[in-house]
Amino acid sequence: MLISLFGAFESGIIYAIMALGVYLTFRVLDFPDLTVDGSFVTGAAVASIAIISGIPPIIATLMAAVAGFFAGCVTGLLHTKGKINSLLSGILMMIALYSINLRIMGQPTLPLLNETTIFKQLESIWASTGINSFFNSILGSLGMDNTPATWSILIVMIIVTIAIKLLTDYYLKTEVGLALRATGDNQKMIRSFSANTDTLIIVGVGFSNALVAFSGALIAQHGGFADVGMGIGLIIIGLASVIIGEALFGTKTIARTTLAVIGGAIVYRIVVTLALQAEFLETGDMKLITALLVIAALVAPKAIRTRREKKRRLQKRTELSRYKVEEAS
Amino acid sequence: MLQLQDIAITFNEGTPDEKKALQSIKLELKKGDFVTIIGSNGAGKSTLMNVISGNLTPDVGEISINNKQVTHLPEYKRSAFIGRVFQDPMAGTAPSMTIEENLAMAYARNKKRKLRRGVTAKRKVLFREYLETLNLGLEDRLTAKVGLLSGGERQALSLLMATFTDPDILLLDEHTAALDPSRAELITQLTYDIVEKFDLTTLMVTHNMQQALDLGNRLFMMDKGQVIFDVEGQEKQALTIEKLLHEFQRIRGEQFESDKAVLG
Ligand SMILES: Nc1ncnc2c1ncn2[C@@H]1O[C@H](COP(=O)(O)OP(=O)(O)O)[C@@H](O)[C@H]1O
Ligand SMILES: [Mg+2]
């Protein structure tokens, strides 16, 4: 149980990078980008093929991000220059990428079990540090004997994801970043202040998909395989992370929101893991659980607010009637 | 300064909806000219603004600013030196961003946008100074989201954002029309002060004849896609609403479309 929660946290923090990408398009650019389902696999495919052909895992992972960037740029181009509706641009690109990913991989599934992945390299350095035994001895002293095999992935991925978050926060406050946000907020306005909104959208969607592909490359190395179908429905998982995170942790500032998105990604993984522990649920039910989660995160905050409002009004009314009764007597 | 040569634009050409929105417009503005523009609905006033700003490309004709051809310069490039305020108070600002962020975006209009912080301590001091000139207390709300401001406050901010980088040309399209009378009065006064202060070359469309007479050194009357009347200086100072209406009748041989425009 504890081990599976640990695993959920671990993959949650990797998926959080994808969720940050989804946040950039859906929230910042107000561009519902469905490219994600395809570009995630593109990232996994490019990294896997590169690793198999002997390229160092770090470079392979960065190549994946670049590939994702270009895929996103094409979606942006379809929308801005091709004047295709944003939703449709993403769907078209998602479909096109399915074939392209299959071409890159050459076969529907690429196993990485016998390859040197970024995490295996990390582990071999990590093993000599003794951090694992340190953390595990803490867990042991707390009375847990079933300890995780390694802490390296969790700790390093927290650092990497937080670094990406901080970079995103900074970027969104730069002159270019402000123009990017305004493009999602009021395009007419920012164009009247000499910003090329087309370029901003193209590059913005590009960056978003670079993060998504980066995350895909890491997930493939983490899981030990790339599969052409691994991106199906991913956009909903990204959205779930964003929406759950925002609902739970708030959106007061950008820094807060990006942190919330990361939190949302982790919470999502944990909830799904817990749900799958239930006897009557199967792995195939995961998509249904996801959909229900998103619906809950969308409906619950509003429902709670409405109830609170109702209660407040009721209280006012009873107060008023009591006052009137007193007045009459 | 600003030259328009034989500008014409027709919408939906060759269809039953064909509309000659501008017909061979020829005009020249000197630096510091403050032109007020009046005309009935559909006269082509907004279209003229859109052609100058680059939002619309004319079918024929040429536009130059400071002796530079800009006819085919895209809107976003032209807006480096053209400030605009729209009729809709929601149109000129980004609602989910803060006052200081909005100002920072406007501040960057005539510079290259870089990967450096948009809002710096130094700029904040500057923004505060500019906001103080509005006398709305906005200088104490730098980190408030613009969406929380009232229509009048947003329009005042839009006006400031459009002007404080000293653009070559300022375009105002009925920018007080959506406000209640007292707010409209405030924005009109601000417009006057700002244009005076920066000595801006300004084109201001207004549906309020009195305002058109009170402000500026020059006045255009537009009808059916043409500038039918163009007065400046002393001659403009001497104008009254009656004279304007009379003038319209003399030129067009018909009554001015709406009495609302007179009272408005
Ligand atoms: N984008 C457009 N497409 C079709 N017709 C337009 C367009 N923009 C304006 N028009 C028409 O051109 C004429 C002039 O419009 P406009 O310049 O907005 O007038 P106004 O003087 O009231 O601002 C109107 O008849 C309007 O319906
Ligand atoms: Mg108009």
Coordinates of C-alpha atoms and ligand atoms in Angstrom, one line a residue:
Chain A
M1 CA 0.0 0.0 0.0
L2 CA 2.6 2.5 1.1
I3 CA 4.8 1.4 -1.8
S4 CA 2.1 1.9 -4.4
L5 CA 1.4 5.4 -2.9
F6 CA 5.1 6.1 -3.2
G7 CA 5.0 5.0 -6.8
A8 CA 1.9 7.2 -7.4
F9 CA 3.8 10.2 -6.0
E10 CA 6.8 9.4 -8.1
S11 CA 5.0 9.2 -11.4
G12 CA 2.7 12.1 -10.4
I13 CA 5.7 14.4 -10.2
I14 CA 6.8 13.4 -13.7
Y15 CA 3.3 13.8 -15.1
A16 CA 3.2 17.2 -13.4
I17 CA 5.5 18.5 -16.1
M18 CA 2.9 17.5 -18.7
A19 CA 0.3 19.2 -16.6
L20 CA 2.3 22.5 -16.5
G21 CA 2.3 22.3 -20.3
V22 CA -1.5 21.9 -20.4
Y23 CA -1.8 24.8 -18.0
L24 CA 0.2 27.0 -20.4
T25 CA -2.2 26.4 -23.3
F26 CA -5.5 25.9 -21.5
R27 CA -5.2 28.6 -18.9
V28 CA -2.5 31.1 -20.0
L29 CA -3.2 31.1 -23.7
D30 CA -6.8 30.1 -23.5
F31 CA -6.1 27.6 -26.3
P32 CA -7.7 24.2 -25.7
D33 CA -4.8 22.2 -27.2
L34 CA -5.4 18.5 -27.9
T35 CA -2.0 18.0 -29.5
V36 CA -0.9 16.7 -26.1
D37 CA -2.2 13.1 -26.7
G38 CA 0.2 12.9 -29.7
S39 CA 3.1 15.0 -28.5
F40 CA 3.5 13.0 -25.3
V41 CA 4.0 9.9 -27.3
T42 CA 6.3 11.8 -29.7
G43 CA 8.5 12.6 -26.7
A44 CA 8.5 9.0 -25.6
A45 CA 9.2 7.7 -29.1
V46 CA 12.0 10.1 -29.9
A47 CA 13.7 9.5 -26.6
S48 CA 13.4 5.7 -26.8
I49 CA 14.7 5.5 -30.4
A50 CA 17.5 7.8 -29.6
I51 CA 18.5 5.8 -26.5
I52 CA 18.3 2.5 -28.4
S53 CA 20.5 3.9 -31.0
G54 CA 23.1 4.8 -28.4
I55 CA 22.6 8.5 -27.7
P56 CA 23.1 9.5 -24.1
P57 CA 19.8 9.5 -22.2
I58 CA 20.0 13.1 -21.2
I59 CA 20.5 14.3 -24.8
A60 CA 17.8 11.9 -26.0
T61 CA 15.3 13.4 -23.4
L62 CA 16.2 16.9 -24.6
M63 CA 15.7 15.8 -28.2
A64 CA 12.2 14.7 -27.2
A65 CA 11.4 18.2 -25.8
V66 CA 12.6 19.8 -29.1
A67 CA 10.4 17.4 -31.1
G68 CA 7.4 18.3 -28.9
F69 CA 8.2 22.0 -29.4
F70 CA 8.0 21.6 -33.2
A71 CA 4.8 19.6 -33.0
G72 CA 3.2 22.3 -30.9
C73 CA 4.5 25.0 -33.3
V74 CA 2.7 23.2 -36.2
T75 CA -0.6 23.3 -34.2
G76 CA 0.0 27.0 -33.5
L77 CA 0.7 27.6 -37.2
L78 CA -2.5 25.7 -38.3
H79 CA -4.5 27.9 -36.0
T80 CA -2.9 31.3 -36.6
K81 CA -1.8 31.2 -40.3
G82 CA -4.2 28.5 -41.4
K83 CA -7.1 30.1 -39.5
I84 CA -8.3 26.7 -38.3
N85 CA -10.3 26.6 -35.1
S86 CA -8.0 26.0 -32.1
L87 CA -9.7 22.8 -31.0
L88 CA -9.6 21.4 -34.5
S89 CA -6.0 22.3 -35.0
G90 CA -5.0 20.3 -32.0
I91 CA -7.2 17.3 -33.0
L92 CA -5.7 17.3 -36.5
M93 CA -2.2 17.4 -35.1
M94 CA -3.0 14.7 -32.6
I95 CA -4.2 12.4 -35.4
A96 CA -1.2 13.2 -37.6
L97 CA 1.2 12.5 -34.8
Y98 CA -0.2 9.1 -34.3
S99 CA 1.1 8.0 -37.7
I100 CA 4.3 10.0 -37.2
N101 CA 5.0 8.4 -33.8
L102 CA 4.5 4.9 -35.3
R103 CA 7.0 5.9 -38.0
I104 CA 9.5 7.1 -35.5
M105 CA 9.2 4.0 -33.4
G106 CA 9.0 1.5 -36.3
Q107 CA 6.8 -0.8 -34.2
P108 CA 3.9 -0.1 -31.8
T109 CA 5.9 -0.8 -28.7
L110 CA 9.6 -0.2 -27.9
P111 CA 10.9 -1.9 -24.8
L112 CA 13.7 -0.1 -22.9
L113 CA 14.2 -2.6 -20.1
N114 CA 17.7 -3.5 -21.4
E115 CA 18.7 0.0 -22.2
T116 CA 20.5 2.6 -20.1
T117 CA 17.8 5.1 -19.2
I118 CA 18.3 8.4 -17.5
F119 CA 17.0 6.9 -14.3
K120 CA 19.3 3.9 -14.4
Q121 CA 22.2 6.3 -14.8
L122 CA 20.9 8.4 -12.0
E123 CA 20.6 5.3 -9.8
S124 CA 24.2 4.2 -10.4
I125 CA 25.5 7.6 -9.1
W126 CA 22.9 7.7 -6.4
A127 CA 23.7 4.3 -4.9
S128 CA 27.1 5.5 -3.7
T129 CA 25.6 8.4 -1.8
G130 CA 23.8 6.4 0.9
I131 CA 20.8 8.7 0.7
N132 CA 18.5 5.7 0.2
S133 CA 19.6 3.9 3.3
F134 CA 19.2 7.2 5.2
F135 CA 15.6 7.8 4.2
N136 CA 14.8 4.1 4.5
S137 CA 16.2 4.0 8.1
I138 CA 13.9 6.9 9.0
L139 CA 11.0 4.9 7.6
G140 CA 12.2 1.9 9.4
S141 CA 12.4 3.7 12.7
L142 CA 8.8 4.7 12.1
G143 CA 8.0 1.1 12.1
M144 CA 7.7 0.5 8.3
D145 CA 9.6 -2.4 7.0
N146 CA 8.4 -2.3 3.4
T147 CA 10.7 0.5 2.1
P148 CA 11.0 1.9 -1.5
A149 CA 13.8 0.6 -3.6
T150 CA 15.2 4.0 -4.4
W151 CA 14.5 7.7 -3.5
S152 CA 16.6 9.0 -6.4
I153 CA 13.7 9.3 -8.9
L154 CA 11.4 11.0 -6.4
I155 CA 13.9 13.5 -5.1
V156 CA 15.5 14.4 -8.4
M157 CA 12.2 14.7 -10.2
I158 CA 10.9 17.0 -7.5
I159 CA 13.9 19.2 -8.1
V160 CA 13.5 19.1 -11.9
T161 CA 9.8 19.8 -11.8
I162 CA 10.2 22.7 -9.3
A163 CA 12.9 24.1 -11.5
I164 CA 10.6 24.0 -14.5
K165 CA 7.9 25.6 -12.4
L166 CA 10.1 28.4 -11.3
L167 CA 11.3 29.0 -14.8
T168 CA 7.7 29.1 -16.0
D169 CA 6.8 31.6 -13.2
Y170 CA 9.7 33.8 -14.2
Y171 CA 8.9 33.6 -17.9
L172 CA 5.3 34.6 -17.4
K173 CA 6.4 37.8 -15.6
T174 CA 8.9 38.9 -18.3
E175 CA 7.9 41.4 -21.0
V176 CA 7.4 38.5 -23.5
G177 CA 5.5 36.5 -20.8
L178 CA 3.1 39.4 -20.1
A179 CA 2.4 39.7 -23.8
L180 CA 1.8 35.9 -23.9
R181 CA -0.7 36.1 -21.0
A182 CA -2.4 39.1 -22.6
T183 CA -2.8 37.1 -25.8
G184 CA -4.9 34.6 -23.9
D185 CA -6.7 37.4 -22.1
N186 CA -7.4 40.1 -24.6
Q187 CA -5.9 39.6 -28.1
K188 CA -7.2 42.8 -29.6
M189 CA -5.7 44.8 -26.7
I190 CA -2.2 43.4 -26.9
R191 CA -2.1 43.7 -30.6
S192 CA -2.7 47.4 -30.2
F193 CA 0.4 47.4 -28.1
S194 CA 2.6 46.1 -30.8
A195 CA 2.7 42.4 -29.9
N196 CA 2.7 39.8 -32.7
T197 CA 0.0 37.6 -31.3
D198 CA 0.5 34.9 -34.0
T199 CA 4.1 34.4 -33.1
L200 CA 3.2 34.4 -29.4
I201 CA 0.6 31.7 -29.9
I202 CA 2.9 29.5 -32.1
V203 CA 5.8 29.7 -29.7
G204 CA 3.5 29.4 -26.6
V205 CA 1.8 26.2 -27.9
G206 CA 5.3 25.0 -28.9
F207 CA 6.7 25.4 -25.4
S208 CA 3.7 23.7 -23.9
N209 CA 4.2 20.7 -26.0
A210 CA 7.9 20.7 -25.3
L211 CA 7.0 20.2 -21.7
V212 CA 4.5 17.5 -22.6
A213 CA 7.1 15.6 -24.7
F214 CA 9.7 16.0 -22.1
S215 CA 7.3 14.4 -19.6
G216 CA 6.5 11.7 -22.1
A217 CA 10.2 10.9 -22.6
L218 CA 10.7 10.6 -18.8
I219 CA 7.6 8.4 -18.4
A220 CA 8.8 6.0 -21.1
Q221 CA 12.2 5.7 -19.3
H222 CA 10.5 5.4 -16.0
G223 CA 8.1 2.7 -17.1
G224 CA 10.7 0.9 -19.3
F225 CA 8.8 1.1 -22.6
A226 CA 7.3 3.5 -25.2
D227 CA 3.9 2.6 -26.6
V228 CA 2.1 4.3 -29.5
G229 CA -1.1 4.2 -27.5
M230 CA 0.3 5.6 -24.2
G231 CA -1.0 9.1 -24.9
I232 CA -4.7 8.3 -25.4
G233 CA -6.8 10.4 -23.1
L234 CA -3.8 12.1 -21.7
I235 CA -5.2 15.6 -22.3
I236 CA -8.0 14.7 -19.8
I237 CA -5.4 13.7 -17.3
G238 CA -3.6 17.0 -17.8
L239 CA -6.9 18.9 -17.5
A240 CA -7.8 16.9 -14.4
S241 CA -4.5 17.9 -12.8
V242 CA -5.0 21.5 -13.6
I243 CA -8.6 21.6 -12.5
I244 CA -8.2 19.5 -9.3
G245 CA -5.0 21.5 -8.4
E246 CA -6.7 24.8 -8.9
A247 CA -9.8 23.7 -6.9
L248 CA -7.7 22.4 -4.0
F249 CA -4.8 24.8 -3.8
G250 CA -6.1 28.1 -5.3
T251 CA -5.1 30.4 -8.1
K252 CA -4.3 33.6 -6.3
T253 CA -0.9 34.2 -8.1
I254 CA 0.9 32.6 -10.9
A255 CA 3.4 31.0 -8.6
R256 CA 0.6 29.6 -6.5
T257 CA -1.3 28.3 -9.6
T258 CA 1.7 26.5 -11.1
L259 CA 2.3 24.9 -7.7
A260 CA -1.3 23.9 -7.5
V261 CA -1.1 22.3 -11.0
I262 CA 1.9 20.2 -9.8
G263 CA -0.1 19.3 -6.6
G264 CA -3.1 18.4 -8.8
A265 CA -1.0 16.0 -10.9
I266 CA 0.2 14.2 -7.8
V267 CA -3.3 14.1 -6.1
Y268 CA -4.7 12.7 -9.3
R269 CA -2.2 9.9 -9.4
I270 CA -2.8 9.1 -5.7
V271 CA -6.6 9.1 -6.1
V272 CA -6.4 6.8 -9.1
T273 CA -4.0 4.5 -7.3
L274 CA -6.3 4.3 -4.3
A275 CA -9.3 3.8 -6.5
L276 CA -7.7 0.9 -8.3
Q277 CA -7.0 -0.8 -4.9
A278 CA -10.8 -1.3 -4.7
E279 CA -11.8 -4.9 -5.5
F280 CA -14.5 -4.1 -7.9
L281 CA -12.5 -1.7 -10.1
E282 CA -10.2 -2.7 -12.9
T283 CA -7.3 -1.0 -14.7
G284 CA -9.6 -0.4 -17.6
D285 CA -11.9 1.7 -15.4
M286 CA -9.2 4.4 -15.0
K287 CA -10.5 6.6 -17.8
L288 CA -14.0 6.6 -16.2
I289 CA -12.5 7.5 -12.9
T290 CA -10.6 10.3 -14.5
A291 CA -13.7 11.7 -16.2
L292 CA -15.6 11.5 -12.9
L293 CA -12.8 13.2 -11.1
V294 CA -12.7 16.1 -13.6
I295 CA -16.5 16.4 -13.3
A296 CA -16.3 16.5 -9.5
A297 CA -13.5 19.1 -9.5
L298 CA -15.6 21.2 -11.9
V299 CA -18.9 20.9 -10.1
A300 CA -17.9 20.7 -6.5
P301 CA -16.5 24.2 -5.9
K302 CA -19.6 25.8 -7.5
A303 CA -22.0 23.6 -5.6
I304 CA -20.2 24.4 -2.3
R305 CA -20.3 28.1 -3.0
T306 CA -24.0 27.9 -3.9
R307 CA -24.8 26.0 -0.7
R308 CA -22.9 28.5 1.4
E309 CA -24.7 31.4 -0.2
K310 CA -28.1 29.7 0.4
K311 CA -27.2 29.1 4.0
R312 CA -26.2 32.8 4.4
R313 CA -29.4 34.0 2.9
L314 CA -31.5 31.7 5.1
Q315 CA -29.7 32.9 8.2
K316 CA -30.3 36.5 7.2
R317 CA -34.0 35.8 6.7
T318 CA -34.5 34.1 10.0
E319 CA -32.7 36.9 11.7
L320 CA -34.9 39.4 10.0
S321 CA -38.1 37.6 10.9
R322 CA -37.0 37.2 14.5
Y323 CA -36.3 41.0 14.6
K324 CA -39.8 41.6 13.2
V325 CA -41.4 39.4 15.8
E326 CA -39.6 41.2 18.6
E327 CA -40.6 44.5 17.1
A328 CA -44.2 43.5 17.0
S329 CA -44.4 42.4 20.6
Chain B
M1 CA 2.8 63.8 -40.3
L2 CA -0.1 61.6 -41.3
Q3 CA -1.1 61.4 -44.9
L4 CA -3.9 59.4 -46.5
Q5 CA -4.1 59.4 -50.3
D6 CA -7.2 58.3 -52.1
I7 CA -8.1 55.6 -49.6
A8 CA -11.0 53.5 -50.5
I9 CA -12.5 50.3 -49.0
T10 CA -15.5 48.4 -50.0
F11 CA -17.0 45.6 -47.9
N12 CA -18.7 42.6 -49.6
E13 CA -18.0 43.8 -53.1
G14 CA -20.3 42.4 -55.7
T15 CA -22.9 41.1 -53.3
P16 CA -26.2 42.7 -52.3
D17 CA -24.5 43.7 -49.1
E18 CA -21.9 45.8 -50.8
K19 CA -20.9 48.8 -48.8
K20 CA -18.5 51.5 -49.8
A21 CA -17.3 52.2 -46.3
L22 CA -14.6 54.7 -47.4
Q23 CA -14.5 56.5 -50.8
S24 CA -11.3 58.2 -51.9
I25 CA -10.3 59.7 -48.6
K26 CA -7.6 62.3 -48.9
L27 CA -6.3 64.0 -45.9
E28 CA -3.2 65.3 -44.2
L29 CA -2.5 66.0 -40.6
K30 CA 0.2 68.2 -39.2
K31 CA 2.1 67.3 -36.1
G32 CA 0.1 68.2 -33.0
D33 CA -3.2 68.4 -34.9
F34 CA -6.2 67.4 -32.7
V35 CA -9.0 66.4 -35.0
T36 CA -12.5 65.6 -33.9
I37 CA -14.6 63.6 -36.2
I38 CA -18.4 63.5 -36.3
G39 CA -20.9 61.8 -38.7
S40 CA -23.9 59.6 -38.6
N41 CA -23.9 55.9 -37.9
G42 CA -22.3 54.0 -40.7
A43 CA -20.5 57.0 -42.1
G44 CA -17.2 55.2 -42.0
K45 CA -15.6 56.8 -39.0
S46 CA -14.5 53.5 -37.3
T47 CA -13.4 52.1 -40.7
L48 CA -11.2 55.2 -41.1
M49 CA -9.7 54.5 -37.6
N50 CA -9.2 50.8 -38.5
V51 CA -7.5 51.7 -41.8
I52 CA -5.1 54.1 -40.1
S53 CA -4.3 51.6 -37.3
G54 CA -3.7 48.8 -39.8
N55 CA -6.6 46.7 -38.5
L56 CA -8.0 46.9 -42.1
T57 CA -6.1 47.2 -45.3
P58 CA -7.6 49.6 -47.8
D59 CA -8.5 48.3 -51.3
V60 CA -6.6 51.2 -52.9
G61 CA -4.7 54.3 -51.7
E62 CA -1.7 54.9 -49.5
I63 CA -1.0 55.8 -46.0
S64 CA 2.2 57.4 -44.7
I65 CA 3.2 58.4 -41.2
N66 CA 6.2 60.7 -40.8
N67 CA 6.9 60.3 -44.6
K68 CA 7.1 56.6 -44.2
Q69 CA 4.9 54.3 -46.2
V70 CA 2.9 52.2 -43.8
T71 CA 0.1 51.0 -46.0
H72 CA 1.2 47.4 -45.8
L73 CA 2.7 47.4 -42.4
P74 CA 0.8 44.9 -40.2
E75 CA -1.3 46.2 -37.3
Y76 CA 1.0 44.9 -34.6
K77 CA 4.0 46.7 -36.1
R78 CA 2.2 49.9 -36.6
S79 CA 0.9 50.0 -33.1
A80 CA 4.4 50.7 -31.9
F81 CA 3.7 54.3 -32.8
I82 CA -0.1 54.5 -32.8
G83 CA -2.0 54.6 -29.6
R84 CA -5.7 53.5 -29.6
V85 CA -8.6 53.7 -27.2
F86 CA -11.7 51.8 -28.1
Q87 CA -15.4 52.5 -27.4
D88 CA -15.7 49.4 -25.2
P89 CA -14.0 50.0 -21.9
M90 CA -13.2 46.2 -21.7
A91 CA -11.3 46.3 -25.0
G92 CA -8.2 48.3 -24.1
T93 CA -6.9 46.4 -21.0
A94 CA -6.3 42.8 -20.0
P95 CA -8.8 42.0 -17.3
S96 CA -7.2 39.1 -15.5
M97 CA -3.9 40.9 -15.2
T98 CA -2.9 43.6 -12.7
I99 CA -2.8 47.3 -13.2
E100 CA 1.0 47.3 -13.1
E101 CA 1.2 44.4 -15.6
N102 CA -1.1 46.2 -18.0
L103 CA 1.0 49.3 -17.7
A104 CA 4.2 47.3 -18.3
M105 CA 2.7 45.9 -21.5
A106 CA 1.9 49.3 -22.7
Y107 CA 5.3 50.5 -21.7
A108 CA 6.9 47.9 -23.9
R109 CA 5.0 48.9 -27.0
N110 CA 7.8 50.9 -28.7
K111 CA 10.7 48.7 -27.4
K112 CA 11.6 45.1 -28.2
R113 CA 10.0 42.8 -25.7
K114 CA 12.7 40.8 -24.0
L115 CA 13.0 38.1 -21.4
R116 CA 13.5 40.5 -18.6
R117 CA 11.0 41.3 -15.9
G118 CA 8.1 43.4 -17.1
V119 CA 7.4 45.1 -13.7
T120 CA 10.5 46.3 -12.0
A121 CA 10.8 48.5 -8.9
K122 CA 12.0 51.4 -11.1
R123 CA 9.1 51.1 -13.4
K124 CA 6.7 50.9 -10.5
V125 CA 7.8 54.3 -9.4
L126 CA 7.2 55.6 -12.9
F127 CA 3.8 53.9 -13.2
R128 CA 2.7 55.3 -9.9
E129 CA 3.6 58.8 -11.1
Y130 CA 1.6 58.4 -14.2
L131 CA -1.4 56.9 -12.4
E132 CA -1.4 59.9 -10.0
T133 CA -2.2 62.2 -12.9
L134 CA -5.5 60.4 -13.3
N135 CA -6.6 61.4 -9.8
L136 CA -8.5 58.1 -9.3
G137 CA -6.4 56.6 -6.6
L138 CA -5.3 53.8 -8.9
E139 CA -1.6 54.4 -7.9
D140 CA -2.5 52.7 -4.6
R141 CA -3.9 49.6 -6.4
L142 CA -1.0 48.6 -8.6
T143 CA -1.5 44.9 -7.9
A144 CA -5.3 44.9 -8.3
K145 CA -6.7 43.0 -11.3
V146 CA -8.0 45.3 -13.9
G147 CA -11.2 43.3 -14.3
L148 CA -12.2 44.6 -10.8
L149 CA -12.1 48.3 -12.0
S150 CA -15.2 50.2 -13.0
G151 CA -15.8 51.0 -16.7
G152 CA -14.7 54.6 -16.1
E153 CA -11.5 53.6 -14.3
R154 CA -10.7 51.1 -17.0
Q155 CA -11.2 53.6 -19.7
A156 CA -9.0 56.1 -17.9
L157 CA -6.3 53.4 -17.6
S158 CA -6.7 52.6 -21.3
L159 CA -6.2 56.2 -22.1
L160 CA -3.1 56.4 -20.0
M161 CA -1.7 53.2 -21.5
A162 CA -2.4 54.4 -25.0
T163 CA -0.6 57.7 -24.5
F164 CA 2.2 57.6 -21.9
T165 CA 4.8 56.2 -24.4
D166 CA 4.2 59.3 -26.5
P167 CA 2.9 57.7 -29.7
D168 CA 3.1 59.6 -33.0
I169 CA -0.7 59.2 -33.5
L170 CA -3.5 58.8 -31.0
L171 CA -6.8 57.2 -32.3
L172 CA -9.9 57.6 -30.1
D173 CA -13.1 55.9 -31.3
E174 CA -16.1 57.1 -29.3
H175 CA -14.1 56.3 -26.2
T176 CA -16.5 58.1 -23.9
A177 CA -19.7 56.7 -25.5
A178 CA -20.2 53.7 -23.2
L179 CA -19.8 55.7 -20.0
D180 CA -22.3 57.5 -17.8
P181 CA -22.3 61.3 -18.2
S182 CA -20.1 62.1 -15.3
R183 CA -17.5 59.5 -16.1
A184 CA -17.6 60.6 -19.8
E185 CA -17.0 64.1 -18.6
L186 CA -14.0 62.9 -16.6
I187 CA -12.5 61.0 -19.5
T188 CA -13.0 63.9 -21.8
Q189 CA -11.2 66.2 -19.4
L190 CA -8.4 63.6 -19.1
T191 CA -8.2 63.3 -22.9
Y192 CA -7.8 67.1 -23.2
D193 CA -5.1 67.2 -20.5
I194 CA -3.1 64.3 -21.9
V195 CA -3.2 65.4 -25.5
E196 CA -2.1 68.9 -24.4
K197 CA 0.7 67.5 -22.2
F198 CA 2.2 65.3 -24.8
D199 CA 1.2 67.4 -27.8
L200 CA -0.2 64.3 -29.5
T201 CA -1.4 64.2 -33.0
T202 CA -4.9 63.0 -32.4
L203 CA -8.0 61.7 -34.2
M204 CA -11.1 61.5 -32.0
V205 CA -14.4 60.2 -33.2
T206 CA -17.3 61.4 -31.1
H207 CA -21.1 61.2 -31.3
N208 CA -21.3 64.3 -29.2
M209 CA -21.3 67.5 -31.3
Q210 CA -20.6 69.8 -28.5
Q211 CA -17.6 67.8 -27.5
A212 CA -16.4 67.9 -31.1
L213 CA -16.7 71.6 -31.1
D214 CA -15.1 72.1 -27.7
L215 CA -12.0 69.9 -28.2
G216 CA -9.3 70.1 -30.8
N217 CA -8.1 72.5 -33.5
R218 CA -9.7 70.8 -36.4
L219 CA -13.0 69.0 -37.2
F220 CA -14.1 66.5 -39.9
M221 CA -17.6 65.7 -40.7
M222 CA -18.0 62.3 -42.4
D223 CA -20.9 61.0 -44.4
K224 CA -21.3 57.9 -46.7
G225 CA -17.6 57.1 -46.6
Q226 CA -16.4 60.6 -47.3
V227 CA -15.0 63.5 -45.4
I228 CA -17.5 66.2 -46.5
F229 CA -16.4 69.0 -44.2
D230 CA -13.0 69.9 -42.9
V231 CA -12.5 73.1 -40.8
E232 CA -9.6 74.2 -38.6
G233 CA -8.3 77.0 -36.5
Q234 CA -10.4 80.2 -36.1
E235 CA -13.0 78.9 -38.4
K236 CA -13.6 75.9 -36.2
Q237 CA -13.6 78.0 -33.0
A238 CA -16.5 80.0 -34.5
L239 CA -18.6 76.9 -35.2
T240 CA -21.8 76.2 -33.4
I241 CA -24.1 73.2 -33.5
E242 CA -26.6 75.1 -35.6
K243 CA -24.0 76.1 -38.1
L244 CA -22.7 72.5 -38.3
L245 CA -26.2 71.2 -39.0
H246 CA -26.8 73.9 -41.5
E247 CA -23.5 73.1 -43.2
F248 CA -24.5 69.4 -43.4
Q249 CA -27.8 70.4 -45.0
R250 CA -26.1 72.7 -47.5
I251 CA -23.6 70.1 -48.6
R252 CA -25.9 67.1 -48.6
G253 CA -29.2 68.7 -49.3
E254 CA -30.8 66.7 -46.5
Q255 CA -31.4 66.8 -42.8
F256 CA -28.7 65.3 -40.5
E257 CA -29.7 61.8 -39.7
S258 CA -30.4 61.9 -36.0
D259 CA -31.4 64.5 -33.5
K260 CA -29.9 62.3 -30.8
A261 CA -26.4 63.2 -32.1
V262 CA -27.3 66.9 -31.4
L263 CA -28.4 66.3 -27.9
G264 CA -25.9 63.7 -27.0
Ligands
LIG1 N1 -15.9 44.3 -41.4 C1 -17.0 44.8 -42.0 N2 -17.7 44.0 -42.9 C2 -18.7 44.5 -43.6 N3 -19.2 45.7 -43.4 C3 -18.6 46.5 -42.6 C4 -17.5 46.1 -41.8 N4 -17.1 47.1 -41.0 C5 -17.9 48.1 -41.3 N5 -18.8 47.8 -42.2 C6 -19.9 48.7 -42.7 O1 -19.3 49.8 -43.2 C7 -20.0 51.0 -42.9 C8 -19.2 51.9 -42.1 O2 -19.0 51.4 -40.8 P1 -18.3 52.2 -39.6 O3 -17.0 52.7 -40.1 O4 -18.3 51.3 -38.4 O5 -19.2 53.4 -39.3 P2 -19.2 54.4 -38.1 O6 -19.1 55.8 -38.8 O7 -20.6 54.3 -37.5 O8 -18.1 54.1 -37.2 C9 -21.3 50.5 -42.2 O9 -22.3 50.4 -43.1 C10 -20.9 49.1 -41.7 O10 -22.0 48.3 -41.6
MG2 MG -18.1 53.5 -35.2

